[in-house]
């Protein structure tokens, strides 16, 4: 796999910063020293405190450790009004260590049950707001203790994941302990009964904002008793009795905003609520199927009431909330934020709308519901972009996560909706996301980076990201000390590195070193960041220049470490793929040797071929295939048990993917270059599975299986095994009908090896009766093989061109034959001296067919421009092949094809001899 998209992850790296950016800091610092040298110790205390406020807690701690003065300033109470602990391991011990700084703490964000248990140890009695996520394991007891210790609480939010272990008992505890409560939002509570809701109505007179979201059961009658409520959300909650709701909730005197999105509310209930409620101004009913089925429903007949639904113009509707009616278009939220009018009611409505819209849009994106394409392209994407500019950090995060999610069609196969992705790009989303990614708040960094990563699967978006400076930003985020930020940034670099045009820019931005460092930094801390870093390095290693830099940056050691030690299959797969690409690119000889010489590398790759996961087996076999091109690696792989492992892999992959089949056969092909390995492969039972793979329907598998069988057939014992296993018919089929010219060529060469006479002595071993039957069997196989070898060679014989070449010794005539006979890919094949010697000897074989085949093969191996043509010519010169070739060219009994091909080979040798002397 070359890229990856993500829908939703554990957002583990989000930092809360209270104060906004202070550009005036720059003005104070500049000019402190006329020569441009800044004495940071001379900064005013207020400026240092402002500087602290713009940093994450991790960076604050680092800065505080520089000197005693800054340690004191780092403890200033105004820096500890708000605390976001989601990206940190927060337990009782850490809470106790922070307690001395939390006397004035008012806002707290946490993650998970362990953090919830530790909150009371902060001793922050003045807490006003608590917000938690990943709350599935939080119990009634834990929540009761928290609210009992924080009576001044005004806002409590738990979600968006389900609070499965929280019941109505905990809600009653909240009501009794927090009389100042103004906002309560809980997600996924199984049952919110009348007693709990009535307790809230009785003991929390200021409770204006209630959200019982994605709950299984909520007592709707009791909610009619909470007269203080102004904003109410029951989005995603099932089992609501909408008839009762419509007859009761319209009586709530202060109800201003109601969210019933993702429920089964129908048009009659919506109509009654809008027409009967005197106070209701906004009703949000997004993604309500029963309501949407009524095509006759008129949303605009309710004066001064706004209905938000999939079938309404949401931006136009939002603009109607402005009394001056000048706010139009998709910038309505931005216009509201920039408005100078002091309208508190409108501000409260818009703030609530931002929150509930971000929540519903994210939930809808996660559901992958069909039929929303038009909505997402025309309105949904633009809404998310607008919400990304909110002043509410959690709204920004959810909007960015929504953008990352709604473009994804299939996260396993890295498939996204191009129309949605390009709509985001057209609406300026790339710039917005990159600006968020530059925030000092780590939560925003990670969500923005994830969205950029997913959108970058689209090539046009990837180009825009690169042009907007996104590669530099992602490379910087990959160096973050926050694991999730680094993980999402690595994912972005992974997807961008798919494009050849971006690889150099990633290297120039320092991305390669950052990715290598990531592996060392988080080597024992989970699979997500490691898989993305290894995947990005795998893509980059497929570029020659980048491959060299990966090796120079310590990438070989890092990737081998993953292959050896990591147990996650995604990481293993990408590490093996990266090692495969390293071995095949850059200074391939150097890289190949470096990977092979890294301690434990070959053993790890051999072990990975036994993985239960096909992707891991495929990439490990591919790496061993590439590494086997190095002589030392080839023998070391065999010594590490590679022959046995790869034969077993080939035996097990008859029904596997073509990719695995190709690499399994390819690795055996690479190992079988050595005759000792070739014999070992035959003895281990490698012939039968290779014959089976030769019958594959995939062209690439044909080539590797034919190549392996060609190498094996050089040994007479293996040649006999091929015959006995029924391999002649498989090779004949390849030779005559494969789509791949290379597969046909190598199948013909394998058949030529098998029937050039060297196998006969093996076939005659045994009793006289066995010898007779084997002889008869071999004769039939020989006739069939020679017939198809001849037919193959004749495919490249143009009668007119051959007649012209026979009648003339002009170079042009021979060049025409060469051009017609050339198999381009054959120039990549490299033969040993023994193999070249065998083809030269075959020119003297009594069979005219084998003579023609040998001359044809030598032509392919010596054509000028071939990768190893000079090597082959040198071997032939050393073996005295010119004399044999001249004899073949002048033979009266040789076929015309053998004569012409021999003349061309002689001409090729002369060319290479001249080249060698220049």
PDB file of N, CA and C in Angstrom, residues 8 66 98 152 230-231 276-278 291 306 332 371 546 674 786 846 848:
ATOM      1  N   UNK A   8     -11.412   8.437  11.791  1.00  0.00           N
ATOM      2  CA  UNK A   8     -11.436   8.999  13.139  1.00  0.00           C
ATOM      3  C   UNK A   8     -10.420   8.282  13.984  1.00  0.00           C
ATOM      4  N   UNK A  66      14.817  27.020  31.981  1.00  0.00           N
ATOM      5  CA  UNK A  66      16.049  27.689  31.555  1.00  0.00           C
ATOM      6  C   UNK A  66      16.684  28.535  32.659  1.00  0.00           C
ATOM      7  N   UNK A  98       0.792  18.939  40.157  1.00  0.00           N
ATOM      8  CA  UNK A  98       0.286  20.179  39.554  1.00  0.00           C
ATOM      9  C   UNK A  98      -0.600  20.966  40.518  1.00  0.00           C
ATOM     10  N   UNK A 152     -18.691  24.655  42.183  1.00  0.00           N
ATOM     11  CA  UNK A 152     -18.817  25.884  41.390  1.00  0.00           C
ATOM     12  C   UNK A 152     -18.957  25.595  39.898  1.00  0.00           C
ATOM     13  N   UNK A 230     -32.643  26.997  27.378  1.00  0.00           N
ATOM     14  CA  UNK A 230     -32.716  27.839  26.180  1.00  0.00           C
ATOM     15  C   UNK A 230     -32.252  27.074  24.942  1.00  0.00           C
ATOM     16  N   UNK A 231     -31.269  26.185  25.142  1.00  0.00           N
ATOM     17  CA  UNK A 231     -30.745  25.413  24.013  1.00  0.00           C
ATOM     18  C   UNK A 231     -30.764  23.934  24.395  1.00  0.00           C
ATOM     19  N   UNK A 276     -45.949  26.622  17.012  1.00  0.00           N
ATOM     20  CA  UNK A 276     -46.550  26.821  18.334  1.00  0.00           C
ATOM     21  C   UNK A 276     -45.627  27.489  19.345  1.00  0.00           C
ATOM     22  N   UNK A 277     -44.305  27.288  19.199  1.00  0.00           N
ATOM     23  CA  UNK A 277     -43.396  27.848  20.207  1.00  0.00           C
ATOM     24  C   UNK A 277     -43.202  29.341  19.979  1.00  0.00           C
ATOM     25  N   UNK A 278     -43.432  30.098  21.017  1.00  0.00           N
ATOM     26  CA  UNK A 278     -43.261  31.547  20.904  1.00  0.00           C
ATOM     27  C   UNK A 278     -41.794  31.965  20.964  1.00  0.00           C
ATOM     28  N   UNK A 291     -38.418  13.241   7.868  1.00  0.00           N
ATOM     29  CA  UNK A 291     -38.694  14.626   7.484  1.00  0.00           C
ATOM     30  C   UNK A 291     -38.305  14.875   6.026  1.00  0.00           C
ATOM     31  N   UNK A 306     -36.080  29.660  11.950  1.00  0.00           N
ATOM     32  CA  UNK A 306     -35.111  29.058  11.031  1.00  0.00           C
ATOM     33  C   UNK A 306     -35.104  27.540  11.186  1.00  0.00           C
ATOM     34  N   UNK A 332     -21.218  33.686   6.420  1.00  0.00           N
ATOM     35  CA  UNK A 332     -22.116  34.225   7.428  1.00  0.00           C
ATOM     36  C   UNK A 332     -21.536  34.107   8.838  1.00  0.00           C
ATOM     37  N   UNK A 371     -26.474   8.986  -0.262  1.00  0.00           N
ATOM     38  CA  UNK A 371     -27.422  10.028  -0.644  1.00  0.00           C
ATOM     39  C   UNK A 371     -27.065  11.419  -0.175  1.00  0.00           C
ATOM     40  N   UNK A 546      16.253  10.295  -3.352  1.00  0.00           N
ATOM     41  CA  UNK A 546      15.718  10.198  -1.990  1.00  0.00           C
ATOM     42  C   UNK A 546      16.147   8.904  -1.317  1.00  0.00           C
ATOM     43  N   UNK A 674      22.331 -18.546  -8.115  1.00  0.00           N
ATOM     44  CA  UNK A 674      23.408 -19.407  -7.616  1.00  0.00           C
ATOM     45  C   UNK A 674      23.018 -20.862  -7.843  1.00  0.00           C
ATOM     46  N   UNK A 786      10.435 -28.759 -28.519  1.00  0.00           N
ATOM     47  CA  UNK A 786      11.133 -28.213 -29.690  1.00  0.00           C
ATOM     48  C   UNK A 786      10.154 -27.568 -30.665  1.00  0.00           C
ATOM     49  N   UNK A 846      23.034 -30.706 -32.463  1.00  0.00           N
ATOM     50  CA  UNK A 846      22.494 -31.282 -33.702  1.00  0.00           C
ATOM     51  C   UNK A 846      21.122 -30.716 -34.075  1.00  0.00           C
ATOM     52  N   UNK A 848      18.610 -28.201 -35.172  1.00  0.00           N
ATOM     53  CA  UNK A 848      18.607 -26.882 -35.812  1.00  0.00           C
ATOM     54  C   UNK A 848      17.740 -25.897 -35.027  1.00  0.00           C
TER      55      UNK A 848
END
